[in-house]
Amino acid sequence: MGTSNVFNKLILNYVNSANDYPRGYQVTVSSDGINWSSSVATGVGSTSITTITFATQVARYVRVTQTGSTGNYWSIDEFNMMGTVRRPRPG
């Protein structure tokens, strides 16, 4: 993202590749793209849309890492972040 944002939910959509959902995932965030947080969410997807909720975060970068394996591909058609419309003030 061009600047830090406030968010608490990700929606991963793979309806065009319904079997490509993550068999396991970990979400981390960063303000600078170098230093990453500890995990803010972990879980397992099971359908063509995975909704991931977590404590409110303020960050510029979001990383979703596939942690499961079944020999299948993993893809995301749409990656949506949800949160507030306000932006944090510069520190």
GROMACS .gro file of N, CA and C in nm:
model
  273
    1MET      N    1   0.085  -0.116   0.000
    1MET     CA    2   0.000   0.000   0.000
    1MET      C    3   0.090   0.122   0.000
    2GLY      N    4   0.043   0.231  -0.052
    2GLY     CA    5   0.123   0.351  -0.061
    2GLY      C    6   0.158   0.413   0.073
    3THR      N    7   0.077   0.386   0.174
    3THR     CA    8   0.100   0.440   0.307
    3THR      C    9   0.042   0.343   0.409
    4SER      N   10   0.070   0.364   0.536
    4SER     CA   11   0.014   0.278   0.640
    4SER      C   12  -0.137   0.295   0.648
    5ASN      N   13  -0.206   0.187   0.677
    5ASN     CA   14  -0.351   0.186   0.692
    5ASN      C   15  -0.388   0.110   0.818
    6VAL      N   16  -0.512   0.131   0.862
    6VAL     CA   17  -0.565   0.064   0.980
    6VAL      C   18  -0.662  -0.043   0.931
    7PHE      N   19  -0.640  -0.170   0.971
    7PHE     CA   20  -0.724  -0.279   0.921
    7PHE      C   21  -0.729  -0.392   1.023
    8ASN      N   22  -0.832  -0.478   1.008
    8ASN     CA   23  -0.847  -0.591   1.100
    8ASN      C   24  -0.906  -0.715   1.032
    9LYS      N   25  -0.911  -0.713   0.900
    9LYS     CA   26  -0.967  -0.828   0.830
    9LYS      C   27  -0.911  -0.837   0.689
   10LEU      N   28  -0.884  -0.958   0.644
   10LEU     CA   29  -0.846  -0.986   0.506
   10LEU      C   30  -0.949  -1.082   0.448
   11ILE      N   31  -0.983  -1.061   0.323
   11ILE     CA   32  -1.070  -1.156   0.253
   11ILE      C   33  -0.995  -1.202   0.129
   12LEU      N   34  -0.963  -1.330   0.125
   12LEU     CA   35  -0.892  -1.390   0.012
   12LEU      C   36  -0.994  -1.464  -0.073
   13ASN      N   37  -1.001  -1.429  -0.200
   13ASN     CA   38  -1.102  -1.483  -0.291
   13ASN      C   39  -1.031  -1.560  -0.401
   14TYR      N   40  -1.068  -1.686  -0.420
   14TYR     CA   41  -1.013  -1.768  -0.528
   14TYR      C   42  -1.126  -1.843  -0.598
   15VAL      N   43  -1.239  -1.778  -0.621
   15VAL     CA   44  -1.354  -1.845  -0.681
   15VAL      C   45  -1.327  -1.895  -0.822
   16ASN      N   46  -1.232  -1.834  -0.892
   16ASN     CA   47  -1.199  -1.881  -1.026
   16ASN      C   48  -1.110  -2.004  -1.024
   17SER      N   49  -1.056  -2.037  -0.906
   17SER     CA   50  -0.973  -2.156  -0.887
   17SER      C   51  -1.012  -2.216  -0.752
   18ALA      N   52  -1.130  -2.269  -0.745
   18ALA     CA   53  -1.194  -2.306  -0.618
   18ALA      C   54  -1.111  -2.399  -0.530
   19ASN      N   55  -1.023  -2.479  -0.587
   19ASN     CA   56  -0.943  -2.572  -0.506
   19ASN      C   57  -0.808  -2.515  -0.465
   20ASP      N   58  -0.784  -2.386  -0.493
   20ASP     CA   59  -0.655  -2.326  -0.464
   20ASP      C   60  -0.649  -2.255  -0.328
   21TYR      N   61  -0.744  -2.281  -0.238
   21TYR     CA   62  -0.743  -2.217  -0.107
   21TYR      C   63  -0.623  -2.262  -0.025
   22PRO      N   64  -0.579  -2.181   0.072
   22PRO     CA   65  -0.462  -2.218   0.152
   22PRO      C   66  -0.494  -2.330   0.249
   23ARG      N   67  -0.412  -2.434   0.248
   23ARG     CA   68  -0.429  -2.545   0.343
   23ARG      C   69  -0.379  -2.504   0.481
   24GLY      N   70  -0.308  -2.396   0.487
   24GLY     CA   71  -0.261  -2.334   0.610
   24GLY      C   72  -0.204  -2.198   0.575
   25TYR      N   73  -0.220  -2.099   0.663
   25TYR     CA   74  -0.166  -1.967   0.633
   25TYR      C   75  -0.119  -1.898   0.761
   26GLN      N   76  -0.033  -1.799   0.742
   26GLN     CA   77   0.015  -1.713   0.849
   26GLN      C   78   0.016  -1.570   0.793
   27VAL      N   79  -0.035  -1.474   0.871
   27VAL     CA   80  -0.038  -1.334   0.830
   27VAL      C   81   0.058  -1.255   0.918
   28THR      N   82   0.145  -1.177   0.854
   28THR     CA   83   0.234  -1.085   0.925
   28THR      C   84   0.222  -0.948   0.859
   29VAL      N   85   0.261  -0.843   0.932
   29VAL     CA   86   0.251  -0.707   0.880
   29VAL      C   87   0.382  -0.633   0.905
   30SER      N   88   0.401  -0.524   0.830
   30SER     CA   89   0.523  -0.445   0.841
   30SER      C   90   0.494  -0.300   0.803
   31SER      N   91   0.565  -0.209   0.866
   31SER     CA   92   0.555  -0.068   0.829
   31SER      C   93   0.657  -0.029   0.723
   32ASP      N   94   0.768  -0.107   0.713
   32ASP     CA   95   0.876  -0.070   0.622
   32ASP      C   96   0.910  -0.178   0.518
   33GLY      N   97   0.847  -0.294   0.523
   33GLY     CA   98   0.876  -0.401   0.428
   33GLY      C   99   1.002  -0.478   0.460
   34ILE      N  100   1.068  -0.445   0.570
   34ILE     CA  101   1.191  -0.513   0.611
   34ILE      C  102   1.169  -0.586   0.744
   35ASN      N  103   1.116  -0.513   0.841
   35ASN     CA  104   1.092  -0.569   0.974
   35ASN      C  105   0.946  -0.613   0.984
   36TRP      N  106   0.926  -0.743   1.005
   36TRP     CA  107   0.791  -0.801   1.005
   36TRP      C  108   0.748  -0.837   1.146
   37SER      N  109   0.620  -0.826   1.171
   37SER     CA  110   0.563  -0.859   1.301
   37SER      C  111   0.568  -1.010   1.323
   38SER      N  112   0.541  -1.049   1.446
   38SER     CA  113   0.511  -1.189   1.469
   38SER      C  114   0.374  -1.213   1.406
   39SER      N  115   0.331  -1.334   1.403
   39SER     CA  116   0.206  -1.369   1.337
   39SER      C  117   0.088  -1.295   1.400
   40VAL      N  118   0.007  -1.230   1.316
   40VAL     CA  119  -0.117  -1.166   1.365
   40VAL      C  120  -0.236  -1.258   1.343
   41ALA      N  121  -0.221  -1.361   1.260
   41ALA     CA  122  -0.327  -1.459   1.238
   41ALA      C  123  -0.268  -1.584   1.174
   42THR      N  124  -0.325  -1.697   1.209
   42THR     CA  125  -0.292  -1.825   1.146
   42THR      C  126  -0.423  -1.901   1.129
   43GLY      N  127  -0.424  -1.993   1.037
   43GLY     CA  128  -0.544  -2.072   1.019
   43GLY      C  129  -0.536  -2.160   0.896
   44VAL      N  130  -0.652  -2.211   0.857
   44VAL     CA  131  -0.663  -2.301   0.743
   44VAL      C  132  -0.785  -2.258   0.662
   45GLY      N  133  -0.768  -2.244   0.533
   45GLY     CA  134  -0.882  -2.216   0.446
   45GLY      C  135  -0.952  -2.345   0.411
   46SER      N  136  -1.079  -2.336   0.370
   46SER     CA  137  -1.150  -2.458   0.333
   46SER      C  138  -1.248  -2.437   0.218
   47THR      N  139  -1.266  -2.313   0.177
   47THR     CA  140  -1.358  -2.284   0.067
   47THR      C  141  -1.294  -2.184  -0.027
   48SER      N  142  -1.368  -2.143  -0.130
   48SER     CA  143  -1.313  -2.053  -0.230
   48SER      C  144  -1.302  -1.908  -0.183
   49ILE      N  145  -1.348  -1.878  -0.061
   49ILE     CA  146  -1.327  -1.747   0.001
   49ILE      C  147  -1.284  -1.770   0.145
   50THR      N  148  -1.171  -1.714   0.183
   50THR     CA  149  -1.122  -1.726   0.320
   50THR      C  150  -1.124  -1.588   0.383
   51THR      N  151  -1.193  -1.574   0.495
   51THR     CA  152  -1.198  -1.450   0.570
   51THR      C  153  -1.112  -1.466   0.693
   52ILE      N  154  -1.018  -1.375   0.710
   52ILE     CA  155  -0.923  -1.380   0.821
   52ILE      C  156  -0.941  -1.255   0.905
   53THR      N  157  -0.977  -1.270   1.031
   53THR     CA  158  -0.991  -1.155   1.120
   53THR      C  159  -0.884  -1.161   1.227
   54PHE      N  160  -0.846  -1.044   1.278
   54PHE     CA  161  -0.739  -1.034   1.377
   54PHE      C  162  -0.750  -0.900   1.448
   55ALA      N  163  -0.670  -0.880   1.551
   55ALA     CA  164  -0.669  -0.753   1.622
   55ALA      C  165  -0.630  -0.642   1.525
   56THR      N  166  -0.682  -0.523   1.545
   56THR     CA  167  -0.655  -0.409   1.457
   56THR      C  168  -0.505  -0.386   1.443
   57GLN      N  169  -0.461  -0.367   1.319
   57GLN     CA  170  -0.321  -0.344   1.285
   57GLN      C  171  -0.306  -0.211   1.213
   58VAL      N  172  -0.189  -0.150   1.225
   58VAL     CA  173  -0.152  -0.033   1.148
   58VAL      C  174  -0.023  -0.070   1.075
   59ALA      N  175  -0.030  -0.078   0.942
   59ALA     CA  176   0.086  -0.122   0.865
   59ALA      C  177   0.071  -0.080   0.719
   60ARG      N  178   0.182  -0.084   0.650
   60ARG     CA  179   0.184  -0.055   0.506
   60ARG      C  180   0.189  -0.183   0.422
   61TYR      N  181   0.248  -0.287   0.478
   61TYR     CA  182   0.268  -0.413   0.406
   61TYR      C  183   0.198  -0.527   0.480
   62VAL      N  184   0.144  -0.621   0.403
   62VAL     CA  185   0.081  -0.741   0.458
   62VAL      C  186   0.140  -0.861   0.384
   63ARG      N  187   0.177  -0.961   0.461
   63ARG     CA  188   0.232  -1.084   0.400
   63ARG      C  189   0.144  -1.201   0.444
   64VAL      N  190   0.095  -1.277   0.346
   64VAL     CA  191   0.022  -1.400   0.375
   64VAL      C  192   0.108  -1.514   0.324
   65THR      N  193   0.151  -1.600   0.416
   65THR     CA  194   0.239  -1.712   0.382
   65THR      C  195   0.161  -1.843   0.387
   66GLN      N  196   0.171  -1.921   0.282
   66GLN     CA  197   0.111  -2.054   0.278
   66GLN      C  198   0.194  -2.144   0.368
   67THR      N  199   0.132  -2.204   0.469
   67THR     CA  200   0.205  -2.291   0.562
   67THR      C  201   0.165  -2.437   0.549
   68GLY      N  202   0.057  -2.465   0.479
   68GLY     CA  203   0.013  -2.603   0.461
   68GLY      C  204   0.059  -2.655   0.327
   69SER      N  205   0.051  -2.787   0.311
   69SER     CA  206   0.089  -2.843   0.182
   69SER      C  207   0.005  -2.967   0.153
   70THR      N  208  -0.042  -2.976   0.031
   70THR     CA  209  -0.115  -3.094  -0.015
   70THR      C  210  -0.075  -3.127  -0.158
   71GLY      N  211   0.025  -3.058  -0.209
   71GLY     CA  212   0.064  -3.078  -0.347
   71GLY      C  213  -0.018  -2.998  -0.446
   72ASN      N  214  -0.111  -2.915  -0.396
   72ASN     CA  215  -0.193  -2.832  -0.483
   72ASN      C  216  -0.133  -2.693  -0.497
   73TYR      N  217  -0.173  -2.626  -0.604
   73TYR     CA  218  -0.134  -2.488  -0.622
   73TYR      C  219  -0.208  -2.401  -0.523
   74TRP      N  220  -0.159  -2.279  -0.503
   74TRP     CA  221  -0.231  -2.181  -0.422
   74TRP      C  222  -0.231  -2.052  -0.499
   75SER      N  223  -0.347  -1.992  -0.519
   75SER     CA  224  -0.357  -1.866  -0.590
   75SER      C  225  -0.463  -1.780  -0.523
   76ILE      N  226  -0.457  -1.649  -0.549
   76ILE     CA  227  -0.556  -1.556  -0.496
   76ILE      C  228  -0.604  -1.471  -0.613
   77ASP      N  229  -0.734  -1.470  -0.638
   77ASP     CA  230  -0.791  -1.385  -0.742
   77ASP      C  231  -0.808  -1.242  -0.693
   78GLU      N  232  -0.856  -1.227  -0.568
   78GLU     CA  233  -0.875  -1.095  -0.508
   78GLU      C  234  -0.826  -1.098  -0.365
   79PHE      N  235  -0.758  -0.990  -0.326
   79PHE     CA  236  -0.704  -0.973  -0.191
   79PHE      C  237  -0.763  -0.843  -0.137
   80ASN      N  238  -0.855  -0.853  -0.043
   80ASN     CA  239  -0.924  -0.736   0.010
   80ASN      C  240  -0.891  -0.716   0.157
   81MET      N  241  -0.856  -0.593   0.192
   81MET     CA  242  -0.830  -0.556   0.331
   81MET      C  243  -0.948  -0.474   0.380
   82MET      N  244  -0.991  -0.499   0.501
   82MET     CA  245  -1.103  -0.427   0.559
   82MET      C  246  -1.058  -0.361   0.688
   83GLY      N  247  -1.108  -0.242   0.712
   83GLY     CA  248  -1.076  -0.171   0.834
   83GLY      C  249  -1.143  -0.036   0.835
   84THR      N  250  -1.082   0.058   0.902
   84THR     CA  251  -1.139   0.191   0.910
   84THR      C  252  -1.092   0.275   0.793
   85VAL      N  253  -1.161   0.383   0.765
   85VAL     CA  254  -1.124   0.469   0.654
   85VAL      C  255  -1.022   0.574   0.695
   86ARG      N  256  -0.997   0.587   0.824
   86ARG     CA  257  -0.898   0.685   0.867
   86ARG      C  258  -0.758   0.630   0.849
   87ARG      N  259  -0.665   0.717   0.834
   87ARG     CA  260  -0.524   0.679   0.823
   87ARG      C  261  -0.452   0.726   0.948
   88PRO      N  262  -0.351   0.652   0.993
   88PRO     CA  263  -0.279   0.696   1.113
   88PRO      C  264  -0.203   0.825   1.088
   89ARG      N  265  -0.188   0.901   1.190
   89ARG     CA  266  -0.111   1.025   1.180
   89ARG      C  267   0.038   0.995   1.183
   90PRO      N  268   0.118   1.070   1.109
   90PRO     CA  269   0.264   1.048   1.110
   90PRO      C  270   0.317   1.064   1.252
   91GLY      N  271   0.414   0.978   1.285
   91GLY     CA  272   0.465   0.970   1.421
   91GLY      C  273   0.561   1.070   1.459
   0.00000   0.00000   0.00000
